[in-house]
Amino acid sequence: MRKVLVLTEAKAGNLRGVSLEVLNAAHRIAEGGEIIAVAFGSEATHYAHILGKHGANKVYIVENNELNVYTTDAYLQAFRQVVDCLEPEAILMPHTAIGKDLAPRIAARFGLGLVSDITDVQVENGEVLFTQHIYSGKAFEKKKVVSGIPFATIRPNNIPVTEIKTTIEVNRFHANIKDLRTIVKEVVRKATGGVDLSEAKIVISGGRGVKSSDGFKPLQELAEVLGGAVGASRGACDAEYCDYSLQIGQTGKVVTPDLYIACGISGAIQHLAGMSNSKVIVAINKDPEAPIFQVADYGIVGDLFEVVPLLTEEFKKV
Ligand code: FAD
């Protein structure tokens, strides 16, 4: 039995889905032990019950005015105090912008090893085994922690969400935060679509084949009809057809949606590194020799400006 500490995340006051995936991973390794969810900011009182429905036994709502907006320094100080107080036997976090920033620092402060960006976790003979993709997703390896406590960040959209009802205890934890080196004065958010790209179940991606920023419009329409998010290749970003926040690949976001539709993307290895583990891949490309067809489950050889609107019309009928 292990006491597992889970960092949860919210966006605009709503719990992010990946938090529930992390709770399920925690359930697997707790083996009947306690699962403690940590939530930053008092708005967590609104969603604490959801954590209880997904296996958390306790929620620690960490409060301090400095935690209303994420800064590395403030969150690090607060999370360190939580770890000192609760002495967990395993720590799990989402592999999101916050998790990626915080986890290595927590690992360094506590002298722990960190297995980052894992896609699966199991316990075999009492040992925790984390699965991590390597060589741009071409292979995977299973890692066990040989000293210290298991500590990992979890890639969104890989571990299923399951309902595990528990009786939940909600605690408030006041973090002492001092000597901040960074203070956020204002947050200016970019207007993006409703669905978060890293967590989207359906991603419609455009490459240099879309030819202009207007060329993304048919993709956006399809994404709207399917309730998905729009992504891009670096080719499209470099050509200034879209923002770099949409870039998928080795130097962009890694996504694992149920459905990935690549439109006008050649399928360079660096792009595949960010999407090849999607459950179903559809490629639309007018070049039948494009390498993207080698990883695609379904390939459509054709002009994306003809094919994508046809798909949108058909999906509207469903
Ligand atoms: P292209 O390779 O130019 O392909 C365009 C495709 O569109 C072609 O296959 C063409 O047949 C098709 N097409 C054209 N018109 C149409 C049409 N009307 N209908 C249908 N199909 C059409 N790339 C990434 O994506 N993500 C990364 O994170 C990334 N990181 C990199 C890191 C490094 C260190 C390096 C060196 C490169 C990286 N790249 C990355 C770049 C990568 O190597 C490719 O250059 C890039 O992915 C190509 O983008 P593309 O497929 O959109 O463009």
Coordinates of C-alpha atoms and ligand atoms in Angstrom, one line a residue:
M1 CA 0.0 0.0 0.0
R2 CA 1.3 3.4 -0.9
K3 CA 0.3 7.0 0.0
V4 CA 0.2 8.7 -3.4
L5 CA 0.2 12.5 -3.9
V6 CA -1.4 13.8 -7.1
L7 CA -1.1 17.3 -8.4
T8 CA -4.4 18.3 -10.1
E9 CA -4.9 21.2 -12.5
A10 CA -7.8 23.4 -13.4
K11 CA -8.3 25.9 -16.2
A12 CA -10.6 28.8 -15.9
G13 CA -12.0 27.3 -12.7
N14 CA -12.7 23.9 -14.4
L15 CA -10.8 20.7 -13.5
R16 CA -8.7 19.6 -16.4
G17 CA -9.5 16.1 -17.6
V18 CA -5.9 14.9 -17.3
S19 CA -6.2 15.3 -13.5
L20 CA -8.6 12.4 -13.5
E21 CA -6.3 10.3 -15.6
V22 CA -3.5 11.0 -13.1
L23 CA -5.9 9.9 -10.3
N24 CA -6.6 6.6 -12.1
A25 CA -2.8 6.1 -12.4
A26 CA -2.5 6.8 -8.7
H27 CA -5.2 4.3 -7.9
R28 CA -3.2 1.6 -9.7
I29 CA 0.0 2.2 -7.7
A30 CA -1.7 3.0 -4.4
E31 CA -2.7 -0.7 -4.1
G32 CA -5.3 0.2 -1.5
G33 CA -3.3 3.1 0.0
E34 CA -4.4 6.7 0.4
I35 CA -4.7 9.0 -2.6
I36 CA -4.3 12.7 -1.8
A37 CA -5.2 15.2 -4.5
V38 CA -3.5 18.6 -4.3
A39 CA -5.4 21.6 -5.8
F40 CA -4.1 25.1 -5.9
G41 CA -6.4 28.0 -5.2
S42 CA -9.7 28.3 -3.3
E43 CA -11.8 27.7 -6.5
A44 CA -10.9 24.0 -6.0
T45 CA -13.8 23.8 -3.5
H46 CA -16.1 23.8 -6.5
Y47 CA -14.6 20.6 -8.0
A48 CA -13.3 18.7 -5.0
H49 CA -16.3 16.3 -5.2
I50 CA -15.3 15.3 -8.7
L51 CA -11.9 14.3 -7.4
G52 CA -13.7 12.1 -4.8
K53 CA -15.7 10.4 -7.5
H54 CA -12.4 9.4 -9.2
G55 CA -10.5 7.9 -6.3
A56 CA -9.1 10.7 -4.2
N57 CA -9.5 10.0 -0.5
K58 CA -8.4 13.5 0.5
V59 CA -8.1 16.8 -1.2
Y60 CA -5.7 19.5 0.0
I61 CA -6.7 22.9 -1.2
V62 CA -3.5 24.9 -1.1
E63 CA -4.3 28.6 -0.5
N64 CA -2.4 31.8 -0.8
N65 CA -3.1 34.9 -2.9
E66 CA 0.2 34.3 -4.7
L67 CA -1.2 31.0 -6.1
N68 CA -4.0 32.6 -8.1
V69 CA -1.7 32.7 -11.2
Y70 CA 0.9 30.1 -11.9
T71 CA 4.5 31.1 -11.2
T72 CA 7.3 28.6 -10.8
D73 CA 8.6 30.1 -7.6
A74 CA 5.3 30.3 -5.7
Y75 CA 4.0 26.9 -6.8
L76 CA 7.3 25.3 -6.0
Q77 CA 7.4 26.8 -2.5
A78 CA 3.8 25.7 -1.9
F79 CA 4.2 22.1 -3.3
R80 CA 7.4 21.6 -1.3
Q81 CA 5.5 22.4 1.9
V82 CA 2.8 20.0 1.0
V83 CA 5.3 17.2 0.3
D84 CA 7.1 18.0 3.6
C85 CA 3.8 17.8 5.5
L86 CA 2.3 14.7 3.9
E87 CA 5.4 12.6 3.3
P88 CA 4.0 10.8 0.2
E89 CA 5.3 7.4 -1.0
A90 CA 4.7 8.3 -4.6
I91 CA 4.0 11.5 -6.5
L92 CA 2.2 11.9 -9.9
M93 CA 1.6 15.0 -11.9
P94 CA 0.1 15.8 -15.4
H95 CA 2.7 16.2 -18.1
T96 CA 1.4 19.7 -18.9
A97 CA 3.1 23.0 -19.1
I98 CA 2.9 23.3 -15.2
G99 CA 3.8 19.7 -14.6
K100 CA 6.8 19.9 -16.9
D101 CA 8.0 23.1 -15.2
L102 CA 7.4 22.0 -11.6
A103 CA 8.3 18.3 -11.5
P104 CA 12.0 18.5 -12.2
R105 CA 12.4 21.2 -9.6
I106 CA 10.5 19.1 -7.0
A107 CA 12.7 16.1 -8.0
A108 CA 15.9 18.2 -7.5
R109 CA 14.8 19.7 -4.2
F110 CA 13.9 16.3 -2.7
G111 CA 16.7 14.3 -4.4
L112 CA 14.3 12.1 -6.3
G113 CA 14.5 10.5 -9.7
L114 CA 11.7 11.6 -12.1
V115 CA 10.2 9.6 -14.9
S116 CA 8.7 12.2 -17.2
D117 CA 6.0 11.9 -19.9
I118 CA 4.8 8.4 -19.1
T119 CA 2.0 6.8 -21.0
D120 CA 1.2 3.9 -18.7
V121 CA 1.9 2.6 -15.2
Q122 CA 1.6 -0.9 -13.7
V123 CA 2.6 -2.6 -10.5
E124 CA 4.4 -6.0 -10.9
N125 CA 5.6 -7.9 -7.9
G126 CA 5.1 -4.8 -5.8
E127 CA 7.3 -2.7 -8.1
V128 CA 6.0 0.3 -9.9
L129 CA 6.7 0.2 -13.7
F130 CA 6.4 3.4 -15.7
T131 CA 6.1 3.1 -19.5
Q132 CA 7.9 5.8 -21.4
H133 CA 8.1 6.3 -25.2
I134 CA 11.6 6.7 -26.7
Y135 CA 13.2 7.4 -30.1
S136 CA 10.4 9.8 -31.1
G137 CA 7.7 7.3 -30.3
K138 CA 9.2 4.4 -32.3
A139 CA 9.8 2.3 -29.1
F140 CA 8.9 2.3 -25.5
E141 CA 10.7 1.2 -22.3
K142 CA 9.5 0.3 -18.9
K143 CA 11.3 2.0 -16.0
K144 CA 11.3 1.1 -12.3
V145 CA 12.5 3.4 -9.6
V146 CA 15.3 1.8 -7.7
S147 CA 15.9 4.5 -5.1
G148 CA 13.6 7.1 -3.5
I149 CA 9.9 7.2 -4.2
P150 CA 8.2 6.7 -7.6
F151 CA 7.7 10.1 -9.2
A152 CA 6.3 10.7 -12.7
T153 CA 4.5 13.0 -15.0
I154 CA 1.7 11.6 -17.1
R155 CA 1.1 12.4 -20.8
P156 CA -2.6 13.4 -21.3
N157 CA -5.0 11.1 -23.2
N158 CA -3.2 7.8 -22.3
I159 CA -4.6 6.5 -19.1
P160 CA -8.4 6.0 -19.1
V161 CA -10.6 7.9 -16.7
T162 CA -12.6 5.6 -14.4
E163 CA -15.1 6.4 -11.6
I164 CA -13.9 5.1 -8.3
K165 CA -16.2 6.5 -5.6
T166 CA -14.6 7.3 -2.2
T167 CA -15.5 9.3 0.8
I168 CA -13.6 12.4 0.5
E169 CA -12.0 14.6 3.2
V170 CA -11.3 18.2 2.2
N171 CA -8.5 20.1 3.9
R172 CA -7.3 23.6 3.6
F173 CA -3.6 24.1 3.6
H174 CA -2.2 27.6 3.9
A175 CA 1.2 27.8 2.1
N176 CA 3.8 30.4 3.3
I177 CA 5.2 32.0 0.3
K178 CA 8.0 34.6 0.5
D179 CA 10.9 36.2 -1.4
L180 CA 9.3 35.7 -4.8
R181 CA 11.6 36.5 -7.6
T182 CA 8.8 36.8 -10.2
I183 CA 5.5 38.6 -9.8
V184 CA 2.9 38.4 -12.4
K185 CA 1.3 41.8 -13.0
E186 CA -1.1 41.0 -15.8
V187 CA -2.1 37.9 -17.8
V188 CA -3.0 38.5 -21.4
R189 CA -4.6 35.3 -22.9
K190 CA -4.4 34.5 -26.6
A191 CA -7.8 33.8 -28.1
T192 CA -7.7 30.1 -28.8
G193 CA -10.5 27.6 -29.7
G194 CA -12.5 26.0 -26.9
V195 CA -10.8 22.6 -26.9
D196 CA -7.3 22.3 -25.4
L197 CA -5.0 20.8 -28.0
S198 CA -3.0 18.5 -25.6
E199 CA -6.2 17.0 -24.2
A200 CA -8.4 17.0 -27.4
K201 CA -9.9 13.7 -28.4
I202 CA -9.9 14.8 -32.0
V203 CA -7.2 16.9 -33.7
I204 CA -7.4 18.3 -37.2
S205 CA -3.9 19.4 -38.2
G206 CA -2.7 21.5 -41.1
G207 CA 0.6 21.6 -42.8
R208 CA 2.3 23.7 -45.5
G209 CA -0.3 22.2 -47.9
V210 CA -2.9 24.6 -46.4
K211 CA -1.0 27.4 -48.2
S212 CA -2.1 30.4 -46.1
S213 CA -3.7 31.3 -42.8
D214 CA -7.1 31.4 -44.6
G215 CA -6.3 27.8 -45.7
F216 CA -6.9 26.8 -42.0
K217 CA -10.5 27.8 -42.2
P218 CA -11.9 24.6 -43.6
L219 CA -9.9 22.7 -40.9
Q220 CA -11.4 24.9 -38.2
E221 CA -14.9 24.2 -39.5
L222 CA -14.3 20.5 -39.4
A223 CA -12.9 20.8 -35.9
E224 CA -16.0 22.7 -34.8
V225 CA -18.3 20.1 -36.2
L226 CA -16.3 17.2 -34.6
G227 CA -15.7 19.1 -31.3
G228 CA -12.0 18.8 -31.9
A229 CA -9.0 21.1 -31.8
V230 CA -6.8 22.4 -34.6
G231 CA -3.1 21.6 -34.7
A232 CA -0.3 22.3 -37.2
S233 CA 3.0 21.1 -38.5
R234 CA 6.1 23.2 -38.0
G235 CA 6.1 23.8 -41.7
A236 CA 2.8 25.7 -41.4
C237 CA 4.0 27.6 -38.3
D238 CA 7.3 28.6 -40.0
A239 CA 5.3 29.8 -43.0
E240 CA 3.3 32.0 -40.5
Y241 CA 0.0 30.4 -41.5
C242 CA -0.7 29.8 -37.7
D243 CA 0.6 30.4 -34.3
Y244 CA 3.5 28.2 -32.9
S245 CA 1.2 27.3 -30.0
L246 CA -0.5 24.9 -32.5
Q247 CA 2.8 23.1 -33.5
I248 CA 2.8 19.3 -33.0
G249 CA 5.9 17.3 -33.0
Q250 CA 9.4 16.9 -31.6
T251 CA 9.7 20.5 -30.8
G252 CA 6.0 21.2 -30.3
K253 CA 3.2 19.5 -28.5
V254 CA 2.8 15.7 -28.2
V255 CA -0.8 14.6 -28.7
T256 CA -2.5 11.3 -28.4
P257 CA -6.1 11.9 -29.6
D258 CA -8.6 9.2 -30.5
L259 CA -8.6 10.6 -34.1
Y260 CA -5.8 12.7 -35.8
I261 CA -6.5 14.1 -39.2
A262 CA -3.4 15.3 -41.0
C263 CA -4.2 17.7 -43.9
G264 CA -1.4 18.7 -46.3
I265 CA 1.3 17.4 -43.9
S266 CA 4.2 15.3 -45.5
G267 CA 4.9 13.3 -42.4
A268 CA 8.5 14.3 -41.4
I269 CA 9.9 12.2 -38.6
Q270 CA 9.9 15.3 -36.3
H271 CA 6.1 15.7 -36.9
L272 CA 5.5 12.0 -36.3
A273 CA 7.2 12.3 -32.9
G274 CA 4.3 14.4 -31.8
M275 CA 1.3 12.4 -33.2
S276 CA 2.2 8.9 -34.2
N277 CA 0.7 7.4 -31.0
S278 CA -2.7 8.7 -31.9
K279 CA -5.3 5.9 -31.9
V280 CA -6.6 6.5 -35.4
I281 CA -4.7 8.5 -38.0
V282 CA -6.2 9.8 -41.2
A283 CA -4.0 11.5 -43.8
I284 CA -5.2 13.8 -46.6
N285 CA -2.4 14.5 -49.1
K286 CA -2.3 15.0 -52.8
D287 CA 1.0 13.2 -53.1
P288 CA 0.5 9.4 -52.9
E289 CA 4.1 8.9 -51.9
A290 CA 3.9 11.3 -48.9
P291 CA 5.5 9.5 -45.8
I292 CA 2.5 10.4 -43.7
F293 CA 0.6 7.5 -45.4
Q294 CA 3.0 5.0 -43.8
V295 CA 1.7 5.8 -40.4
A296 CA -1.9 6.5 -41.4
D297 CA -4.7 4.0 -40.7
Y298 CA -6.8 5.7 -43.5
G299 CA -5.3 7.6 -46.3
I300 CA -7.1 9.9 -48.8
V301 CA -5.1 10.9 -51.8
G302 CA -6.6 14.2 -52.9
D303 CA -6.7 18.0 -52.5
L304 CA -7.5 18.9 -48.9
F305 CA -9.5 21.9 -50.1
E306 CA -11.9 19.5 -51.7
V307 CA -11.8 16.6 -49.2
V308 CA -12.0 18.6 -45.9
P309 CA -15.3 20.5 -46.8
L310 CA -16.8 17.2 -48.0
L311 CA -16.0 15.6 -44.6
T312 CA -17.4 18.5 -42.8
E313 CA -20.7 18.3 -44.7
E314 CA -20.9 14.5 -44.1
F315 CA -20.2 14.9 -40.3
K316 CA -22.8 17.6 -40.1
K317 CA -25.4 15.0 -41.1
V318 CA -24.5 12.6 -38.2
Ligands
FAD1 P1 5.9 19.9 -46.2 O1 7.0 18.9 -45.9 O2 6.3 21.0 -47.2 O3 4.7 19.1 -46.7 C1 3.5 19.7 -47.3 C2 2.7 18.5 -47.8 O4 1.4 19.1 -48.2 C3 3.2 17.8 -49.0 O5 3.3 16.4 -48.6 C4 2.3 18.0 -50.1 O6 2.1 16.9 -51.0 C5 1.0 18.3 -49.4 N1 0.1 19.2 -50.1 C6 0.3 20.4 -50.7 N2 -0.8 20.9 -51.2 C7 -1.8 20.1 -50.8 C8 -3.2 20.1 -51.0 N3 -3.8 21.1 -51.6 N4 -3.9 19.0 -50.6 C9 -3.3 18.0 -49.9 N5 -2.0 18.0 -49.7 C10 -1.3 19.0 -50.2 N6 8.1 19.6 -37.8 C11 6.9 19.5 -37.2 O7 5.8 19.3 -37.8 N7 6.9 19.5 -35.8 C12 8.1 19.6 -35.1 O8 8.0 19.7 -33.8 C13 9.3 19.7 -35.8 N8 10.5 19.9 -35.1 C14 11.6 19.9 -35.8 C15 12.8 19.9 -35.1 C16 14.0 20.0 -35.8 C17 15.3 20.0 -35.1 C18 14.0 20.0 -37.3 C19 15.3 20.0 -38.0 C20 12.8 20.0 -37.9 C21 11.6 20.0 -37.2 N9 10.4 19.9 -37.9 C22 9.2 19.8 -37.2 C23 10.3 20.2 -39.4 C24 10.1 18.9 -40.2 O9 11.4 18.4 -40.5 C25 9.4 19.3 -41.5 O10 10.1 20.3 -42.2 C26 8.0 19.8 -41.3 O11 7.2 18.9 -40.5 C27 7.3 19.9 -42.7 O12 6.0 20.4 -42.5 P2 4.8 20.1 -43.6 O13 4.6 18.6 -43.6 O14 3.7 20.9 -43.2 O15 5.4 20.6 -44.9

